[in-house]
Short mmCIF file of C-alpha atoms in Angstrom, two decimals:
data_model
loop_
_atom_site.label_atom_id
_atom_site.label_comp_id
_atom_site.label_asym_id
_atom_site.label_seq_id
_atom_site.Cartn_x
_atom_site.Cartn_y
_atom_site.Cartn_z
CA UNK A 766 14.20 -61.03 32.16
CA UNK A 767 15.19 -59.26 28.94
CA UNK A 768 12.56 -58.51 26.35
CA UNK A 769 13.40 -57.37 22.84
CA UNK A 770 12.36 -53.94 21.95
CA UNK A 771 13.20 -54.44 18.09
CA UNK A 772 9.68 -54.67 17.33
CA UNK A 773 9.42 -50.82 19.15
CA UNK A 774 11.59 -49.65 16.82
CA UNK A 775 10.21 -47.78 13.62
CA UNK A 776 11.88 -46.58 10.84
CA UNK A 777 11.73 -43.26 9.88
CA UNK A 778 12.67 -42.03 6.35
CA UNK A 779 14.59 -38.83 6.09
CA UNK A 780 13.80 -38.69 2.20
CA UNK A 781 11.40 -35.70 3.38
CA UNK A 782 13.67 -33.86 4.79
CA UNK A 783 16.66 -34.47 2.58
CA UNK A 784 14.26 -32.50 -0.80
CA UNK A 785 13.52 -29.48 1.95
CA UNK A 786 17.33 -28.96 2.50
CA UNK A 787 18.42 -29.64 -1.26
CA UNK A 788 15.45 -27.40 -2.88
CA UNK A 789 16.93 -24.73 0.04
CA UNK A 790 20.30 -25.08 -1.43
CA UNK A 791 19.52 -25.28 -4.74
CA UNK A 792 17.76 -21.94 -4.22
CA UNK A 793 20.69 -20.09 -2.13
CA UNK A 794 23.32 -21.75 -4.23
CA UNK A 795 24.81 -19.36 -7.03
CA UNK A 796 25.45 -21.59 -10.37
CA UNK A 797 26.86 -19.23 -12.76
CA UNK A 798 30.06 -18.26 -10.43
CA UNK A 799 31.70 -16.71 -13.26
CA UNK A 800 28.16 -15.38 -15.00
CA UNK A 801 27.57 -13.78 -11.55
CA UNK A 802 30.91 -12.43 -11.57
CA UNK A 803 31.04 -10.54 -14.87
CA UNK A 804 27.55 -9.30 -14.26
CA UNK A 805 28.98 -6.78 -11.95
CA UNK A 806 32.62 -6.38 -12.81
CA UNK A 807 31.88 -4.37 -15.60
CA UNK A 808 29.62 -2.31 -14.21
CA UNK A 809 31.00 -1.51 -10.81
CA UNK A 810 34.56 -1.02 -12.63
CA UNK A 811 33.06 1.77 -14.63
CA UNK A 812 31.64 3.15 -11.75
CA UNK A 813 34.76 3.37 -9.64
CA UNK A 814 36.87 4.31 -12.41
CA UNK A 815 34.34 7.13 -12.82
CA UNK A 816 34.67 8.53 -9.32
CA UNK A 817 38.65 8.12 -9.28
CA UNK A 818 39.84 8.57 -12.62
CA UNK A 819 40.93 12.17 -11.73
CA UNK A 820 43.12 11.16 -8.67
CA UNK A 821 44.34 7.91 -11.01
CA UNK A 822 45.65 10.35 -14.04
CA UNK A 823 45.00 13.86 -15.45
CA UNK A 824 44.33 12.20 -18.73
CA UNK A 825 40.42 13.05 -19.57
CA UNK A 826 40.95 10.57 -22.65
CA UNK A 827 42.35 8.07 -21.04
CA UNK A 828 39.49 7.67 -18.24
CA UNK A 829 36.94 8.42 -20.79
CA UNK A 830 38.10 5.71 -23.18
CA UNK A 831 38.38 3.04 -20.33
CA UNK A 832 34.97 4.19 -18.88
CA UNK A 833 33.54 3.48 -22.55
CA UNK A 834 35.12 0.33 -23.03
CA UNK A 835 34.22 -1.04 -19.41
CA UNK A 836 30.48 0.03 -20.37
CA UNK A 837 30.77 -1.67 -23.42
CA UNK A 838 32.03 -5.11 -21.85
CA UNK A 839 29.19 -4.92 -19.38
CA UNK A 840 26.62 -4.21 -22.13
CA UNK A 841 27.50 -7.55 -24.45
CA UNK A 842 28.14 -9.72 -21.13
CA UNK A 843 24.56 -8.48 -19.75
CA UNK A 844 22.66 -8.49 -23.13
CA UNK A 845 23.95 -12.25 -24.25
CA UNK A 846 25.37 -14.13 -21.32
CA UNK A 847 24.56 -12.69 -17.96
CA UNK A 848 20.47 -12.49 -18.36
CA UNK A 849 20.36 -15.95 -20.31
CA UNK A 850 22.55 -18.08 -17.76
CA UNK A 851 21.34 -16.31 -14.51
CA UNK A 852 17.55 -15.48 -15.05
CA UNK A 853 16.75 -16.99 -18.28
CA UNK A 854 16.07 -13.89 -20.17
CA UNK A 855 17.34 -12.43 -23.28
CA UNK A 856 16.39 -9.66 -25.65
CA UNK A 857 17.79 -8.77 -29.66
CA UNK A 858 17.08 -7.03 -32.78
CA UNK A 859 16.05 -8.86 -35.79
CA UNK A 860 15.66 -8.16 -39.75
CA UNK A 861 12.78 -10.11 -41.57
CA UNK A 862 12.76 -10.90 -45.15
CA UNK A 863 11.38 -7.61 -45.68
CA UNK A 864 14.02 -5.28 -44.46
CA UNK A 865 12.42 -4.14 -41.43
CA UNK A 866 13.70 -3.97 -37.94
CA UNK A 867 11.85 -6.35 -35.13
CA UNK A 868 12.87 -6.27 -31.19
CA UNK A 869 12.11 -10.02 -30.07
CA UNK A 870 11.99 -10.56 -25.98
CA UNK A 871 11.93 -13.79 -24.79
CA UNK A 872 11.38 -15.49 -21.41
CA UNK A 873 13.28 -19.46 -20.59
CA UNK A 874 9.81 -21.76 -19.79
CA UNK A 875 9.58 -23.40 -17.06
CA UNK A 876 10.13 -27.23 -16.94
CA UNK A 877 7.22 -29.70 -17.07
CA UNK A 878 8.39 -30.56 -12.91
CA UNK A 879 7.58 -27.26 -12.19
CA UNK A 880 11.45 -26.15 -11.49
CA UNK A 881 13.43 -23.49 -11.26
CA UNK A 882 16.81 -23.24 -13.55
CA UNK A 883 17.98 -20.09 -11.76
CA UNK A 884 18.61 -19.74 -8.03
CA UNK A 885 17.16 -17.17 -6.42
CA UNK A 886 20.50 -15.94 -4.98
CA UNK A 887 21.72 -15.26 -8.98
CA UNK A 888 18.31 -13.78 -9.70
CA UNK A 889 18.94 -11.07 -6.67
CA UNK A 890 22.52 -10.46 -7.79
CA UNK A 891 21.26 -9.83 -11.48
CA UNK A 892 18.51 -7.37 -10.73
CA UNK A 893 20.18 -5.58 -7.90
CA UNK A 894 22.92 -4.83 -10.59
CA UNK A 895 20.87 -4.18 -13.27
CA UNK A 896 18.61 -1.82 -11.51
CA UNK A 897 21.16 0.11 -9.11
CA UNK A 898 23.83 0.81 -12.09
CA UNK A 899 21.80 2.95 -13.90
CA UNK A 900 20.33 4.63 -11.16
CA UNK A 901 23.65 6.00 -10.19
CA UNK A 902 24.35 7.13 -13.61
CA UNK A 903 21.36 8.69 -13.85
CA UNK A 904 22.68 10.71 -10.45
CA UNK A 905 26.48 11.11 -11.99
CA UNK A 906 24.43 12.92 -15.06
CA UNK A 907 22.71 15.29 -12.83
CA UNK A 908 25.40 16.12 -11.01
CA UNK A 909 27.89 16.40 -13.94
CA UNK A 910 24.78 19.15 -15.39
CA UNK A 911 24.70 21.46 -12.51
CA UNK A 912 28.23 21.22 -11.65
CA UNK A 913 29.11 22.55 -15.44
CA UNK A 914 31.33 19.28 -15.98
CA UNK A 915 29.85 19.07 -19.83
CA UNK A 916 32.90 17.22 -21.04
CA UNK A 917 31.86 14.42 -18.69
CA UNK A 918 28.18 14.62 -19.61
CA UNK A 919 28.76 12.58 -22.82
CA UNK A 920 30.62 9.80 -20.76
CA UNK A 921 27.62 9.79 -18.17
CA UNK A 922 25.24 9.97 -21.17
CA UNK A 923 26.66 7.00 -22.89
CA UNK A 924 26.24 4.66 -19.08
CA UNK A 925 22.72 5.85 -19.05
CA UNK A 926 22.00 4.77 -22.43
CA UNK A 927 23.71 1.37 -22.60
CA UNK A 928 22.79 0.10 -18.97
CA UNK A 929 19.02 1.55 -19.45
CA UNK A 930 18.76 -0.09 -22.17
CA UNK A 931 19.55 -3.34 -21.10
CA UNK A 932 17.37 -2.45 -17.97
CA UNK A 933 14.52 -1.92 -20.45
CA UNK A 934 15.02 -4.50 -22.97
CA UNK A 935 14.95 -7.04 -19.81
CA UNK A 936 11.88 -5.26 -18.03
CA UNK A 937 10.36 -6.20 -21.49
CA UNK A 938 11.28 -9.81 -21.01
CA UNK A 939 10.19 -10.17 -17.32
CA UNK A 940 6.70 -8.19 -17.55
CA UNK A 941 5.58 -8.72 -21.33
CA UNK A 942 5.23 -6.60 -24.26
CA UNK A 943 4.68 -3.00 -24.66
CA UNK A 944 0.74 -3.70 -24.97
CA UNK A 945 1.16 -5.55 -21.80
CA UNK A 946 2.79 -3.13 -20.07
CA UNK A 947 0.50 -1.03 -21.12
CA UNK A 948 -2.92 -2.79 -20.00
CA UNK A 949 -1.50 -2.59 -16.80
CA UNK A 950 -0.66 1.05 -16.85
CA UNK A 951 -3.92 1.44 -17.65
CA UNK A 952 -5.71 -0.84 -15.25
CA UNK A 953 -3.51 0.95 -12.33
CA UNK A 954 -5.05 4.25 -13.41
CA UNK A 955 -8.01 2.73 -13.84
CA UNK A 956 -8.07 1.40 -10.37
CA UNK A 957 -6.79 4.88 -8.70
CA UNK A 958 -9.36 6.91 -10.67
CA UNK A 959 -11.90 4.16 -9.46
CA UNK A 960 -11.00 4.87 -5.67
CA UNK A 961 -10.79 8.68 -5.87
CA UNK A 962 -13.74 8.27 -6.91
CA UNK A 963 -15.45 6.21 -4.34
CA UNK A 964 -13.63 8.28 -1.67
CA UNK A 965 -15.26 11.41 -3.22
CA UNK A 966 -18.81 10.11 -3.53
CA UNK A 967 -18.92 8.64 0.36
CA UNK A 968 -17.47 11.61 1.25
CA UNK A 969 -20.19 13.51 -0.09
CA UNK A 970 -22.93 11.50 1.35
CA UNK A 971 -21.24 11.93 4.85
#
């Protein structure tokens, strides 16, 4: 005798489990394919151009004019395109009315459904690039000072400046403003004075 087993059979929906994979995707997923790009084609370009201008050509003008330019490019493309598409972040210099000079740093919101509009994959490319750059020039200028290279110093000077500034000016937009950063200088020591402290004292009574 057959017997019908519809009535054993239960839907399921996969809704659940169709959000979990999409929210993963959307998170590994790089948006900004060009944005992402340019973020570190500047940068690295100087870089390499840097370590291999002098088997490339014996011209120091030459390698010291592309260098600039290069640095130049990455500076405008990470200061007004790269930071605002990727991690919603972007930094400038404004005149009031009055003639003076005001640095504004500014942070995208987030939505009212509590998402994301970066991915976390473009988030890691940004600050990996924006954070290792200027690291290495900061090694290129030591080593250009105690080697005696001075006429590269100014080349090495000028990545230093322009990528550590956009390093700072976006530092600024993640963590707050200079009173905020700050505060939690402050509360760090605070903290660390607090706990040598302690230590000291049970020593002490030991």
């Amino acid at each position: 005798m057959n017997t019908d087993s519809s009535d054993d059979i239960e839907d399921v929906s996969l809704f659940d489990a169709d959000d979990d994979v999409s929210r993963r995707s959307k998170k590994s997923e790089i948006r900004h394919p060009v944005a992402s790009f340019f973020h570190l084609f500047f940068r690295v370009s100087a870089i390499v151009v840097y370590l291999l201008c002098e088997l490339l050509t014996s011209s120091f003008i030459a390698c010291m004019v592309t260098i600039i330019l290069l640095l130049s490019c990455d500076f405008w493309a990470v200061k007004n395109v790269t930071g605002r598409l990727m991690v919603g972040l972007r930094w400038w210099n404004q005149v009031d009315d009055d003639g003076r000079s005001h640095w504004v740093f500014e942070a995208r919101k987030v939505s009212a459904q509590g998402g994301k509009t970066s991915s976390e994959a473009e988030s890691r490319i940004f600050w990996l690039g924006l954070i290792t750059c200027p690291m290495i020039w900061v090694i290129f200028a030591f080593s250009a000072l105690f080697s005696f290279k001075v006429k590269w110093l100014a080349v090495v000077v000028m990545g230093v400046v322009l990528q550590g500034a956009n390093l700072y000016g976006y530092i600024r937009c993640k963590v707050g403003s200079r009173k905020t950063l700050t505060s939690m200088a402050t509360s760090y020591l605070g903290k660390q004075f607090l706990r040598q402290t302690m230590a000291t004292e049970d020593q002490a009574a030991s």
